[in-house]
Every structure is written in structure tokens, then in C-alpha cells.
PDB file of C-alpha atoms and ligand atoms in Angstrom:
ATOM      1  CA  UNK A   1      43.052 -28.093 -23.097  1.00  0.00           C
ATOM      2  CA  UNK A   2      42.395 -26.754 -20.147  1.00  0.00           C
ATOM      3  CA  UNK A   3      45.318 -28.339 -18.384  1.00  0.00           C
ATOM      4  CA  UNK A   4      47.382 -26.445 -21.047  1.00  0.00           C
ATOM      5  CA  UNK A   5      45.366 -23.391 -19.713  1.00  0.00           C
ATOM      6  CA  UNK A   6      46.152 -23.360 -16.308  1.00  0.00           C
ATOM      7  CA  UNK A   7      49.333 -24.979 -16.314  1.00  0.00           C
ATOM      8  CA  UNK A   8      48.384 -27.576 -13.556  1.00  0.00           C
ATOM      9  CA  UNK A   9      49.823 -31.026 -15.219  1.00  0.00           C
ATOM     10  CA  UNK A  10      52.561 -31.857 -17.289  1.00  0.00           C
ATOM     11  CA  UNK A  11      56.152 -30.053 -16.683  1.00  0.00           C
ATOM     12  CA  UNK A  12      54.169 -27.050 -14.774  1.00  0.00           C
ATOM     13  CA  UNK A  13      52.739 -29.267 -12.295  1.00  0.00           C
ATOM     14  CA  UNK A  14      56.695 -30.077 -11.456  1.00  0.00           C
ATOM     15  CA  UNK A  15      59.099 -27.979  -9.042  1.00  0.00           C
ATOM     16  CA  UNK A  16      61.037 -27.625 -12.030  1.00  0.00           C
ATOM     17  CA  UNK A  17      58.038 -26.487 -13.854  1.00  0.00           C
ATOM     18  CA  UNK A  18      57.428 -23.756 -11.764  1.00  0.00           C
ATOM     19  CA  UNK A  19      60.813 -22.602 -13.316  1.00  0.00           C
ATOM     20  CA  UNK A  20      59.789 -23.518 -17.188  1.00  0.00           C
ATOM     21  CA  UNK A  21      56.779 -21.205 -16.463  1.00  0.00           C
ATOM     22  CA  UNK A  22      58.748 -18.600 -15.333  1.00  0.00           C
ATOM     23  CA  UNK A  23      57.854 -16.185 -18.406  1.00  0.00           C
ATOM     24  CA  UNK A  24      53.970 -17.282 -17.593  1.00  0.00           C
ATOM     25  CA  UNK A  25      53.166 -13.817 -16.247  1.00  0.00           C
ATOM     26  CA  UNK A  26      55.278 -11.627 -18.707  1.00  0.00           C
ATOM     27  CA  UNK A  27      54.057 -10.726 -22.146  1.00  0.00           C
ATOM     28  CA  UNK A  28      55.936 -11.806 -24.594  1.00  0.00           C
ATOM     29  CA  UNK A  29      57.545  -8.797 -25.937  1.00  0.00           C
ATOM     30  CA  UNK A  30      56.638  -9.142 -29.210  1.00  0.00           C
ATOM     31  CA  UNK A  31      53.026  -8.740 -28.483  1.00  0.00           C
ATOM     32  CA  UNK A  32      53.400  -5.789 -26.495  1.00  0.00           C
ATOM     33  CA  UNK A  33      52.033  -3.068 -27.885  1.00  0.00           C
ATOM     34  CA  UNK A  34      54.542  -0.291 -29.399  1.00  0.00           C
ATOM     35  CA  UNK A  35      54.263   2.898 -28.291  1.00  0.00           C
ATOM     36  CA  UNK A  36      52.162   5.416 -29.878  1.00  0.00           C
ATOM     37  CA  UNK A  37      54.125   7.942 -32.516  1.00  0.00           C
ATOM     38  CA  UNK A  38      56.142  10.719 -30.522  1.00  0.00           C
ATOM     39  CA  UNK A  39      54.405  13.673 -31.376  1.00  0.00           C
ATOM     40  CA  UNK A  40      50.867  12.218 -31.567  1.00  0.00           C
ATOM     41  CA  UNK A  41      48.333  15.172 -32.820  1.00  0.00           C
ATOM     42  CA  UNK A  42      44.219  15.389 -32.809  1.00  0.00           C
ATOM     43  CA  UNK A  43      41.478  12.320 -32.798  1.00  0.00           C
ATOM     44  CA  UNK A  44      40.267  13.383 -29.626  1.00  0.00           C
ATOM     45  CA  UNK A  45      36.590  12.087 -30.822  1.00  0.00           C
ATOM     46  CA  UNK A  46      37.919   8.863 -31.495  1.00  0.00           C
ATOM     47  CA  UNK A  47      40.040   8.558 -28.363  1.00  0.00           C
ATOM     48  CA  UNK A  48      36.888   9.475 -26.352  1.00  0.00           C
ATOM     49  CA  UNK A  49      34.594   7.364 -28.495  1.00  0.00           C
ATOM     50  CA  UNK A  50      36.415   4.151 -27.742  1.00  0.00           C
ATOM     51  CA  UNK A  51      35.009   2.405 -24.802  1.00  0.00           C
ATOM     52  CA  UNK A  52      36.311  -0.272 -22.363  1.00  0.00           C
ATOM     53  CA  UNK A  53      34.689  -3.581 -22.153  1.00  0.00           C
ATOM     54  CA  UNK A  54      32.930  -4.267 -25.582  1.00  0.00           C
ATOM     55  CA  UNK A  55      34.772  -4.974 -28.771  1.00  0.00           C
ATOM     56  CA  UNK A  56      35.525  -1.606 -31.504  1.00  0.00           C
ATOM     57  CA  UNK A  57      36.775  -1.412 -34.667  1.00  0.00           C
ATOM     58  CA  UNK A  58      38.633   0.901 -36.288  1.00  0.00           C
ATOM     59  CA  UNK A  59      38.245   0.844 -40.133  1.00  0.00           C
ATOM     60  CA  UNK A  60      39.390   3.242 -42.927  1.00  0.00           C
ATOM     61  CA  UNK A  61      42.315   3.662 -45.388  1.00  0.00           C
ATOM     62  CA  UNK A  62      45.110   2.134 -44.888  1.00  0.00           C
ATOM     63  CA  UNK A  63      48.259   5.008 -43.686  1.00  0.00           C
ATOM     64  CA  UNK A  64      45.019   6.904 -42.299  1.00  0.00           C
ATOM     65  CA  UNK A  65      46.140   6.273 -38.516  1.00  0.00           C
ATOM     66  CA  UNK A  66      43.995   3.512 -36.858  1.00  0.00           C
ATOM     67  CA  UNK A  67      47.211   1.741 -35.306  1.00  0.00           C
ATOM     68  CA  UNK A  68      48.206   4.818 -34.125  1.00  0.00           C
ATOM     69  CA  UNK A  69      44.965   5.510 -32.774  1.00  0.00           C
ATOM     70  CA  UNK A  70      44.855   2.484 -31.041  1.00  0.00           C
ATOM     71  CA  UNK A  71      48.090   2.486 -29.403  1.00  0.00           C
ATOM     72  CA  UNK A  72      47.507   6.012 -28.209  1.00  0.00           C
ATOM     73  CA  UNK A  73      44.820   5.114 -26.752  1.00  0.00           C
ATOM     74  CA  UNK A  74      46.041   1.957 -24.917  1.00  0.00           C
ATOM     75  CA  UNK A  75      48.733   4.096 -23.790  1.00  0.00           C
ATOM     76  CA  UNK A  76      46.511   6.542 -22.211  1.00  0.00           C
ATOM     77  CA  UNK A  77      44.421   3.741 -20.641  1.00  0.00           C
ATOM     78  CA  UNK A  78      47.271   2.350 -19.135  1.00  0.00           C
ATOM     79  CA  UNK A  79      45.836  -0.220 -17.253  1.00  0.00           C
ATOM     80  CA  UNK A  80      46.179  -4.299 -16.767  1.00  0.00           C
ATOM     81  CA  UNK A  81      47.971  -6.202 -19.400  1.00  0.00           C
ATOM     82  CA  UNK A  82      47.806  -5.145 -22.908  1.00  0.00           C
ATOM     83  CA  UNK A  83      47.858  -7.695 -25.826  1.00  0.00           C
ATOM     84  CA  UNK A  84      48.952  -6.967 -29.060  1.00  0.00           C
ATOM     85  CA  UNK A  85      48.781  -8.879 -32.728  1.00  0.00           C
ATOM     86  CA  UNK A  86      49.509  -7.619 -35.682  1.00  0.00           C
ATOM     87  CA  UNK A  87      47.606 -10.205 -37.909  1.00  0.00           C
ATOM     88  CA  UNK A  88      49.740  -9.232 -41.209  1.00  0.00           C
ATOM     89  CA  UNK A  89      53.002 -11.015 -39.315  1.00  0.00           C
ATOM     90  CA  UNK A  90      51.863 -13.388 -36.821  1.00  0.00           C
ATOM     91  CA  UNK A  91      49.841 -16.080 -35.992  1.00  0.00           C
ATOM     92  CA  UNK A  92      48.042 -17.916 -33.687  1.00  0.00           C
ATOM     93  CA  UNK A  93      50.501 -20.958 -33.144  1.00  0.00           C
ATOM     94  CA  UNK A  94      53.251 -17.928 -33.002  1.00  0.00           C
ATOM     95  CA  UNK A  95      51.294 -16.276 -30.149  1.00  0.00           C
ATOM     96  CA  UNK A  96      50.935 -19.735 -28.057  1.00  0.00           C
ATOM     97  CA  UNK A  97      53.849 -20.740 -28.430  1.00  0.00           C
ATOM     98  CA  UNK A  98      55.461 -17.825 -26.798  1.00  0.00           C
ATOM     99  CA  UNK A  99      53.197 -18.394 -24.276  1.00  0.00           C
ATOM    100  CA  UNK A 100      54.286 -21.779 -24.044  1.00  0.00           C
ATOM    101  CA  UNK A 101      51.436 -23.113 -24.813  1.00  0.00           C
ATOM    102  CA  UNK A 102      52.536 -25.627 -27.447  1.00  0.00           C
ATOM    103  CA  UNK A 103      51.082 -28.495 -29.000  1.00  0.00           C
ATOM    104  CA  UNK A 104      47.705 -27.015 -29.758  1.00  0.00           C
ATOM    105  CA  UNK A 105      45.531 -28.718 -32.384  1.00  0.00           C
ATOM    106  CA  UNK A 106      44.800 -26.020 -34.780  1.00  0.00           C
ATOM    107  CA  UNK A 107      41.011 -26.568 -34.430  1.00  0.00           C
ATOM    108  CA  UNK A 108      41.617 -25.608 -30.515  1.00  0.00           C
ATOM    109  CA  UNK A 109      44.211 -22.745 -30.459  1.00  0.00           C
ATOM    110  CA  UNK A 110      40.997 -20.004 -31.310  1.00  0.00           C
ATOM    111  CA  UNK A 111      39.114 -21.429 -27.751  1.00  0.00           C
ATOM    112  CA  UNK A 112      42.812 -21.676 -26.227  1.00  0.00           C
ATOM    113  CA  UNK A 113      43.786 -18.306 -27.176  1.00  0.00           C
ATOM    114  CA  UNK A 114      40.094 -16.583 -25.619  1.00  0.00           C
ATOM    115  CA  UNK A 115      40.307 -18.682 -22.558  1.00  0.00           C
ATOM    116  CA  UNK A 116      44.471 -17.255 -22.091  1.00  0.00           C
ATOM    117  CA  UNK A 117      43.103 -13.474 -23.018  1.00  0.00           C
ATOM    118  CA  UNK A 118      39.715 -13.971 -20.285  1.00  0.00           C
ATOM    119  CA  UNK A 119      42.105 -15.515 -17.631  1.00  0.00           C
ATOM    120  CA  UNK A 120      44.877 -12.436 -18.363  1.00  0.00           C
ATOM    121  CA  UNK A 121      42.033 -10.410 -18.415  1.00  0.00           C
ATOM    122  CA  UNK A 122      44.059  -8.734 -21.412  1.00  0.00           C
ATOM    123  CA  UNK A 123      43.388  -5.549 -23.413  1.00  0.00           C
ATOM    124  CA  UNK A 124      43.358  -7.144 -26.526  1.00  0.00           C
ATOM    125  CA  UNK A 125      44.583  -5.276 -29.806  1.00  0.00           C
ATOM    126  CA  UNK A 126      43.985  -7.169 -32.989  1.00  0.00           C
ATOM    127  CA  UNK A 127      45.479  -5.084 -35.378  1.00  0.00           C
ATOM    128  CA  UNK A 128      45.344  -5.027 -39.771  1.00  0.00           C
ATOM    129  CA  UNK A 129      42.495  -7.729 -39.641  1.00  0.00           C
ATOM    130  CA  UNK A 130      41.476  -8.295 -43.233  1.00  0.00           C
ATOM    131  CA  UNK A 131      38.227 -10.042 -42.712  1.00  0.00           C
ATOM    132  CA  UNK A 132      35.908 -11.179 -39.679  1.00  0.00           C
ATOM    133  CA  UNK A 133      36.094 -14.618 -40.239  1.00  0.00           C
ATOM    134  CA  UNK A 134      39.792 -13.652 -39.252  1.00  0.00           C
ATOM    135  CA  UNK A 135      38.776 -12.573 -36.311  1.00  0.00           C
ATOM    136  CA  UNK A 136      35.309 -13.581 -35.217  1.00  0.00           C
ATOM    137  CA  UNK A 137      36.602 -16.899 -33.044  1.00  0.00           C
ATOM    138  CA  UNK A 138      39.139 -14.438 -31.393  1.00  0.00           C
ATOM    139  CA  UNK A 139      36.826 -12.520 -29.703  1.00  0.00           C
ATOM    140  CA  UNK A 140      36.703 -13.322 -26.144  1.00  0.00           C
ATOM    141  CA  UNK A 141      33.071 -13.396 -24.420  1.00  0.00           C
ATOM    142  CA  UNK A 142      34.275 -10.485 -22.275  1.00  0.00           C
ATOM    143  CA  UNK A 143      36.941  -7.783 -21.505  1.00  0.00           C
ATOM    144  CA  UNK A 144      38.323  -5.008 -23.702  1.00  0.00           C
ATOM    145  CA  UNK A 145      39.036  -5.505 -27.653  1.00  0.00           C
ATOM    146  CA  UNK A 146      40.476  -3.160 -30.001  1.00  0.00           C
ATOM    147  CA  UNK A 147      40.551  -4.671 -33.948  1.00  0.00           C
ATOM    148  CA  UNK A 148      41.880  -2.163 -36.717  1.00  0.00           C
ATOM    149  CA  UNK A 149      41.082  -2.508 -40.531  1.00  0.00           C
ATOM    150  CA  UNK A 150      41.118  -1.279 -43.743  1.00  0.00           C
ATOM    151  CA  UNK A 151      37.776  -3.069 -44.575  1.00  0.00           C
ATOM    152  CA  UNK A 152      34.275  -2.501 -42.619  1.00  0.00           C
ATOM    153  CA  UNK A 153      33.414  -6.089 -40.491  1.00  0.00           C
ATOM    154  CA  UNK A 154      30.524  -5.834 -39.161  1.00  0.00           C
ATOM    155  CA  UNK A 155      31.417  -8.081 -36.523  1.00  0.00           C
ATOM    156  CA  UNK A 156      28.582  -8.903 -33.913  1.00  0.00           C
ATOM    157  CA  UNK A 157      28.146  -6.451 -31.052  1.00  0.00           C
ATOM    158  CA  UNK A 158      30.809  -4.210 -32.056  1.00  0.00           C
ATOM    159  CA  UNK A 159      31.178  -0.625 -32.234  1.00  0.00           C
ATOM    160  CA  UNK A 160      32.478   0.590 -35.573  1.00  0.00           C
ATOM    161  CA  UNK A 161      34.392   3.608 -35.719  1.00  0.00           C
ATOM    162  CA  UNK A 162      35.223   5.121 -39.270  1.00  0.00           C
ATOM    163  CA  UNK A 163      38.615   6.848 -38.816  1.00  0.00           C
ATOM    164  CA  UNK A 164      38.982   9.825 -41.187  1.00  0.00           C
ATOM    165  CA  UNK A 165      42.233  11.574 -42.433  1.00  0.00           C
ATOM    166  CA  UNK A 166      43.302  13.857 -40.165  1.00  0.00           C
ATOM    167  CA  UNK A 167      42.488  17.474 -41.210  1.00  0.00           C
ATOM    168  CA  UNK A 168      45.276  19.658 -40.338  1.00  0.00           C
ATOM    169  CA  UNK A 169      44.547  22.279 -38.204  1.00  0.00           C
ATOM    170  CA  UNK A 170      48.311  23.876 -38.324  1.00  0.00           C
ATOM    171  CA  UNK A 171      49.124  21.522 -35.287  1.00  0.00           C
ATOM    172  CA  UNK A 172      50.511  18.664 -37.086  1.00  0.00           C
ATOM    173  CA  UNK A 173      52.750  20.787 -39.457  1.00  0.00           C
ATOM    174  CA  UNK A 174      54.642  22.127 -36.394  1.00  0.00           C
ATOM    175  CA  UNK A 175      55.173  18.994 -34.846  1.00  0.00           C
ATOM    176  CA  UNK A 176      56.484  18.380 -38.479  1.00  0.00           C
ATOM    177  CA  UNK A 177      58.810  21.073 -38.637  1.00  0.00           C
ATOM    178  CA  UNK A 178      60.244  20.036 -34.713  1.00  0.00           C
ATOM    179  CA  UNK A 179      61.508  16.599 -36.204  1.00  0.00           C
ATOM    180  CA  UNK A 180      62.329  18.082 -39.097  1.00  0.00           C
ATOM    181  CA  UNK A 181      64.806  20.528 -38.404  1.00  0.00           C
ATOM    182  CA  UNK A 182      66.942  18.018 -36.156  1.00  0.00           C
ATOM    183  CA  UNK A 183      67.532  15.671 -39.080  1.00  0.00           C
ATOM    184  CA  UNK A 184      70.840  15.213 -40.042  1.00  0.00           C
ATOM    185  CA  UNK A 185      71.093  16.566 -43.749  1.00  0.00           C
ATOM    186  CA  UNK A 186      71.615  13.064 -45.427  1.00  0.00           C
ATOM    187  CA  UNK A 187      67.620  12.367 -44.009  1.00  0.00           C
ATOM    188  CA  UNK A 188      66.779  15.659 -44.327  1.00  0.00           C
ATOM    189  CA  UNK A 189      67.529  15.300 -48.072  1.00  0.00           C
ATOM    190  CA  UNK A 190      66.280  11.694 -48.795  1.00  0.00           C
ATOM    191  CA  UNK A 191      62.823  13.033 -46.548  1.00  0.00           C
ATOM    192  CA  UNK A 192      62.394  15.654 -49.072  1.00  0.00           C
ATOM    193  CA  UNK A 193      63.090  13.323 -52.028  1.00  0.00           C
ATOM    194  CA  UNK A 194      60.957  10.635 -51.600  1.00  0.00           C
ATOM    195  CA  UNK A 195      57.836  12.527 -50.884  1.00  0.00           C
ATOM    196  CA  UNK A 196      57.908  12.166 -54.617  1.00  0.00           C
ATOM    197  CA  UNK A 197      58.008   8.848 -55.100  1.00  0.00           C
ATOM    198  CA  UNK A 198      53.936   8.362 -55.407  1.00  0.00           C
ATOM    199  CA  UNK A 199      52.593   4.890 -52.782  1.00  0.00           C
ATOM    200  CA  UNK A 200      54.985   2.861 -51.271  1.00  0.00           C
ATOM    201  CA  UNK A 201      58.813   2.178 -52.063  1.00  0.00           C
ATOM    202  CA  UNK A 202      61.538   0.161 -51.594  1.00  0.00           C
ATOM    203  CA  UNK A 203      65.496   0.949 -50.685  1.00  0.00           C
ATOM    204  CA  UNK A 204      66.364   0.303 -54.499  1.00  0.00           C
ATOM    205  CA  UNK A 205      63.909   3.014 -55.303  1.00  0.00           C
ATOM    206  CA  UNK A 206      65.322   5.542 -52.331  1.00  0.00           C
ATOM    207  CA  UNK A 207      68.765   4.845 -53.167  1.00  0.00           C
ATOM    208  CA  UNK A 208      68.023   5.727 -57.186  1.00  0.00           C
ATOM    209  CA  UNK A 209      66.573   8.895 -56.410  1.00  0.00           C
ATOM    210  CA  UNK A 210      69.135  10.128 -53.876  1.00  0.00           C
ATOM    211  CA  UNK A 211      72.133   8.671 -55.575  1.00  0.00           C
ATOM    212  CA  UNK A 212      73.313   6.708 -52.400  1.00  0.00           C
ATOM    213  CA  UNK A 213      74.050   3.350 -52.085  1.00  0.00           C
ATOM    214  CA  UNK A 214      71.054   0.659 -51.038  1.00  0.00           C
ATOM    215  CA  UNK A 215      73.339   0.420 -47.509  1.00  0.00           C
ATOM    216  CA  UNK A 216      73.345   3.777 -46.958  1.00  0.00           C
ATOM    217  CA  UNK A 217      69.858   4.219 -47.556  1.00  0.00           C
ATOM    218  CA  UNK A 218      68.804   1.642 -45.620  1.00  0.00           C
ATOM    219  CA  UNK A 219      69.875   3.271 -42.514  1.00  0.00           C
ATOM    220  CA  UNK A 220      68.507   6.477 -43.337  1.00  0.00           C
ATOM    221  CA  UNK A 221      65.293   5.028 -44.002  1.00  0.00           C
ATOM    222  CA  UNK A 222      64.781   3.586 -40.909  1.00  0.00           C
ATOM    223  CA  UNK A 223      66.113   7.068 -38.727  1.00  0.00           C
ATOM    224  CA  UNK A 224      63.427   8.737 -40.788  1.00  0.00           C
ATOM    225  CA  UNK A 225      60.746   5.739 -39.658  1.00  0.00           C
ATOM    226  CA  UNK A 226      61.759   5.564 -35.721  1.00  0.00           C
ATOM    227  CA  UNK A 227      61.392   9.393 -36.087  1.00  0.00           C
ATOM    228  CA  UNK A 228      57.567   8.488 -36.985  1.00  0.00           C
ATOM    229  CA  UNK A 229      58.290  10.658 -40.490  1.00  0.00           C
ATOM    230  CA  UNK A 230      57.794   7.252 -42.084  1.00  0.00           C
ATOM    231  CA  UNK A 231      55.816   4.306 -42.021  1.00  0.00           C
ATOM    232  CA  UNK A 232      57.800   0.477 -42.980  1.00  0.00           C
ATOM    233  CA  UNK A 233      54.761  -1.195 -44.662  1.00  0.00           C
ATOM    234  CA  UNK A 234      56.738  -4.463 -44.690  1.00  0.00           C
ATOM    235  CA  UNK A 235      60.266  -5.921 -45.442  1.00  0.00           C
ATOM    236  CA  UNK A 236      62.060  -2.742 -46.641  1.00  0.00           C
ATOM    237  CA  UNK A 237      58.732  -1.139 -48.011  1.00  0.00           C
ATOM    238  CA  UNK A 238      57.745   1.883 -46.928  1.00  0.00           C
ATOM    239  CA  UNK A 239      55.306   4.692 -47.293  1.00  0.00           C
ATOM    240  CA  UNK A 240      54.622   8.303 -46.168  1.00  0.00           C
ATOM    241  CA  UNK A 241      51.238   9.629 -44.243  1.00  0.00           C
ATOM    242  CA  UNK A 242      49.605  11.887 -47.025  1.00  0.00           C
ATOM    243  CA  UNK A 243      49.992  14.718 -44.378  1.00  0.00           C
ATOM    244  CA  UNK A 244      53.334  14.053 -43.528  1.00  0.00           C
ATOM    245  CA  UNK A 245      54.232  13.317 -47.530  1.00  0.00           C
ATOM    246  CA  UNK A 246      52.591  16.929 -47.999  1.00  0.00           C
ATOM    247  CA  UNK A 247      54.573  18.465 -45.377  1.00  0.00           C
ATOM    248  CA  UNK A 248      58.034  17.117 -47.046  1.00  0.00           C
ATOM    249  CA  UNK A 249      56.690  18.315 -50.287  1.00  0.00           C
ATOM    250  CA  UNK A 250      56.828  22.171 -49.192  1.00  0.00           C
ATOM    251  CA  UNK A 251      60.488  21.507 -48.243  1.00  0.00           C
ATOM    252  CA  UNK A 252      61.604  20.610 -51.543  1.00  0.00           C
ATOM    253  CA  UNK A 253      62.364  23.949 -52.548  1.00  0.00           C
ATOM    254  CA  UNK A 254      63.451  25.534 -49.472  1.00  0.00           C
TER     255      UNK A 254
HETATM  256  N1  ATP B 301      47.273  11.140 -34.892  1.00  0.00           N
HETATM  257  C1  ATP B 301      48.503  11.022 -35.363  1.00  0.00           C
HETATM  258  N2  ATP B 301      49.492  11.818 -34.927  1.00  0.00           N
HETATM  259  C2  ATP B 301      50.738  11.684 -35.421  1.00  0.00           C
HETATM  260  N3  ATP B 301      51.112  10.776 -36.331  1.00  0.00           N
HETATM  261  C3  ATP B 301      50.167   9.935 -36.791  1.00  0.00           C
HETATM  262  C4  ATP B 301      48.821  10.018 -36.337  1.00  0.00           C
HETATM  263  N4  ATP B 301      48.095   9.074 -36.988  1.00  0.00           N
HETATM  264  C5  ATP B 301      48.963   8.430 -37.783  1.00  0.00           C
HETATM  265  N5  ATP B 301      50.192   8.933 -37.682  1.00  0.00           N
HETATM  266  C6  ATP B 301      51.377   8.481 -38.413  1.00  0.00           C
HETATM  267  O1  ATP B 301      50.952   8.194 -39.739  1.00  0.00           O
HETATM  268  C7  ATP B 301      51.512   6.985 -40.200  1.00  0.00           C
HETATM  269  C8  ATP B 301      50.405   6.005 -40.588  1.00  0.00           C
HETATM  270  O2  ATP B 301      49.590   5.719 -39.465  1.00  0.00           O
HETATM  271  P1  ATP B 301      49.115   4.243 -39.101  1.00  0.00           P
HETATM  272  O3  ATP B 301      50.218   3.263 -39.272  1.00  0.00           O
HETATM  273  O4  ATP B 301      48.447   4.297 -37.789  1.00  0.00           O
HETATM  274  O5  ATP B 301      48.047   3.997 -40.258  1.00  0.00           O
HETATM  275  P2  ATP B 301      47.044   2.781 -40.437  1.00  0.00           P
HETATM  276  O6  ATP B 301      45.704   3.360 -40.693  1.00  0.00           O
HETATM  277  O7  ATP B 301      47.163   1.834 -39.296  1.00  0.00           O
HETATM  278  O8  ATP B 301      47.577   2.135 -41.783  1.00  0.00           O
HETATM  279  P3  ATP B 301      47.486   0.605 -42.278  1.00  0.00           P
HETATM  280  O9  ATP B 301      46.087   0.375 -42.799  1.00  0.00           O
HETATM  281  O10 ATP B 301      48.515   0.546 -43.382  1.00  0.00           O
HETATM  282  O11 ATP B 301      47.828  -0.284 -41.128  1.00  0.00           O
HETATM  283  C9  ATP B 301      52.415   6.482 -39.085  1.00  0.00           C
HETATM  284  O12 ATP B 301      53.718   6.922 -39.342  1.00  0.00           O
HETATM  285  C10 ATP B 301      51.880   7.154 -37.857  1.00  0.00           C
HETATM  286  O13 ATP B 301      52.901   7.328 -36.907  1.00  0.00           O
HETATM  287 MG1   MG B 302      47.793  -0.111 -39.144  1.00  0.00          MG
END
């Protein structure tokens, strides 16, 4: 295992290895972390309260902002190499491999993957965890680890941290209205609309209620979500922030 680790036998130990490890020292981008949204507002507790070296979680509701929080606050930190895994979409052997660290008995690729973050000496964000046992043999022995949730985990010598809706202090509805008024009129329109669609929908549903086709839709939908007005929970799901739903809702009759 440890060979795997350090990449001293096999192909690696080759001059041609040297090549096949090439992408050894790069992250692979899809567990980079994403940036933060644009117009980020408030949790200034929360930011402060999260402390390097030493394992927090970030539980509450899900759509209450714990990814968020925990990408702005890697952002801020801005230092080493950040690791990020969304535990609703990938896996372990996913995560390996794209570190080229393949054939991995199952039973090994939890000791494998702490031994790769402690060597990296990553910032490690494990993000939607829905259980500690998910997690608990992830947990390197040291270093910086950031795990969000929609369930409490107790996990052993971790700070929890219970994030709370946002309350809106004005700020947030300005940043609102800035996005807002540079939407095109065919988002603008399907924005307000679909604030009233209660939980999460679907294209079908967003293309019913604004009379457009699913195509159409589609591509609205995702302006309105790399705009951060939106949230994809999924393949083609999606769901509005209660403050940002709110905010839509006073448009409707304007
Ligand atoms: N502090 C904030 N400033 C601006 N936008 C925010 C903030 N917090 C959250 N949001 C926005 O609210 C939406 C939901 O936030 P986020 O995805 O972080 O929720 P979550 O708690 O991680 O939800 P889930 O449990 O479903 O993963 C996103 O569109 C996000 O960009
Ligand atoms: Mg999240």
C-alpha cells in the first residue's frame, strides 16, 4: 500500500513513470473546491468560529448554507492544497483513481485515502455526509477537516457548529436586487415564477409553469443557478434558498 502511496515501484519507479505521474501534484479538478457564491453575505461567527487543524462540522437544514459556508471560508484561507468531496456524487475508488491510485482493495482505500490527504497535507472538505460511519475512517490523524451535514455526528474530537438560516439584515436583499435586475427577461420571468413552486423541481415542472419548452428551460435554469439565484439539488432538480425564494416572491407583482 504504501508503495501505491509514494509512488516508488511499479510504472512510477520508471523514467517513463515519472511521466504517468505527471498529474501527481495537481488536484484533480473535480475535487477542487468551487468557488464560494458571488455575492456571499453575513456568517461572520461561523467563518471566525471555524478553526484550522482539528476536524468541524457544519450541520443544519439542508439549502441553509453550510457548503457555502465552507467554501467561503476555504477561499478566504487560501492556503496549501484544498480537497474537496461531495459524498452525494463520488466515491472513494472515484477519488483514487484520479489520483491514480488504482487497484485498491476496498478494505484499504479509507487508510490509502488518509495517508494521500496527511502526505498532501490537504484541507480536506467532506461535504453532504449523511452519517459518521460515512466518514469516521476518513478522518486523517492530523491537518485541517471541514465535513458539512444535514444530520448532527457527533464525530470524536470535533467541533460542531449548528448553522442557522441567515436572518436578513437588508444586506442580502440588495445583493438580490444587483443580480436581479441584469437578468435577461426570459429568467427574470421564470425567477419570479418558480418561487412558487413549493421544495424542489424539475425542468418539466419549470417549463409547465412558464409555458416554454423543457429545452428552453433548461438553459434558463441553469443562468439562474451559475448566477447563485438557484441551487441544482441533483440531475435537473433544483431548489431556491428560502431567502432568495422570498426575495423572488416580492417580484411577482412588480
Ligand atoms: N451566506 C450566503 N450568502 C449568499 N448566498 C448563500 C449564502 N449561504 C447560502 N447561499 C446560497 O443558498 C443556496 C443554498 O446554500 P448551500 O448549498 O450552501 O446549502 P446547504 O446547507 O449546503 O444545503 P444542502 O444540505 O442541500 O447541501 C445556494 O444557492 C447558495 O449559493
Ligand atoms: Mg450542501
Amino acid at each position: 500500500m504504501s508503495d501505491v502511496l509514494t509512488g516508488t515501484t511499479g510504472t512510477a519507479g520508471t523514467a517513463t513513470g515519472a511521466i504517468r505521474f505527471r498529474g501527481w501534484n495537481e488536484v484533480p479538478p473535480q475535487f477542487r473546491p468551487p468557488l464560494p457564491p458571488r455575492h456571499f453575505v453575513g456568517r461572520d461567527a461561523e467563518l471566525a468560529g471555524i478553526r484550522a487543524g482539528g476536524v468541524t462540522v457544519l450541520s443544519g437544514p439542508g439549502g441553509v448554507g453550510k457548503t457555502a459556508l465552507a467554501l467561503k471560508w476555504l477561499q478566504e484561507r487560501r492556503s496549501g492544497d484544498q480537497l474537496y468531496v461531495d459524498l452525494a456524487t463520488q466515491d472513494l475508488d472515484q477519488l483514487l483513481r484520479a489520483f491514480r491510485l488504482t487497484g485498491v482493495d476496498a478494505d484499504d482505500r479509507p487508510a490509502v485515502f488518509r495517508s494521500l490527504v496527511i502526505r498532501r497535507q490537504f484541507t480536506l472538505l467532506l461535504d453532504n455526509v449523511d452519517s459518521a460511519d460515512q466518514v469516521t475512517r476518513l478522518l486523517p490523524a492530523s491537518g485541517t477537516v471541514l465535513v458539512t451535514s444535514r444530520v448532527k455526528l457527533n464525530l470524536p474530537q470535533s467541533q460542531e457548529i449548528d448553522v442557522e438560516p441567515l436572518a436578513d439584515d437588508g444586506r442580502i436583499g440588495q445583493l438580490l436586487d444587483r443580480s436581479y435586475v441584469e437578468l435577461p427577461e426570459r429568467q427574470a420571468r421564470l425567477y419570479r415564477l418558480c418561487a412558487w413552486q413549493p421544495g424542489t423541481f424539475g425542468v418539466p415542472a419549470a417549463a409547465a409553469i412558464a409555458g416554454e419548452s423543457d429545452c428552453d428551460v433548461e438553459d434558463a435554469l441553469d443562468d439562474l443557478v451559475e448566477k447563485s439565484l438557484l441551487t441544482e439539488v441533483g440531475d435537473d432538480a433544483f431548489r431556491f434558498h428560502d431567502l432568495v425564494r422570498a426575495h423572488a416572491r416580492t417580484k411577482r407583482y412588480q
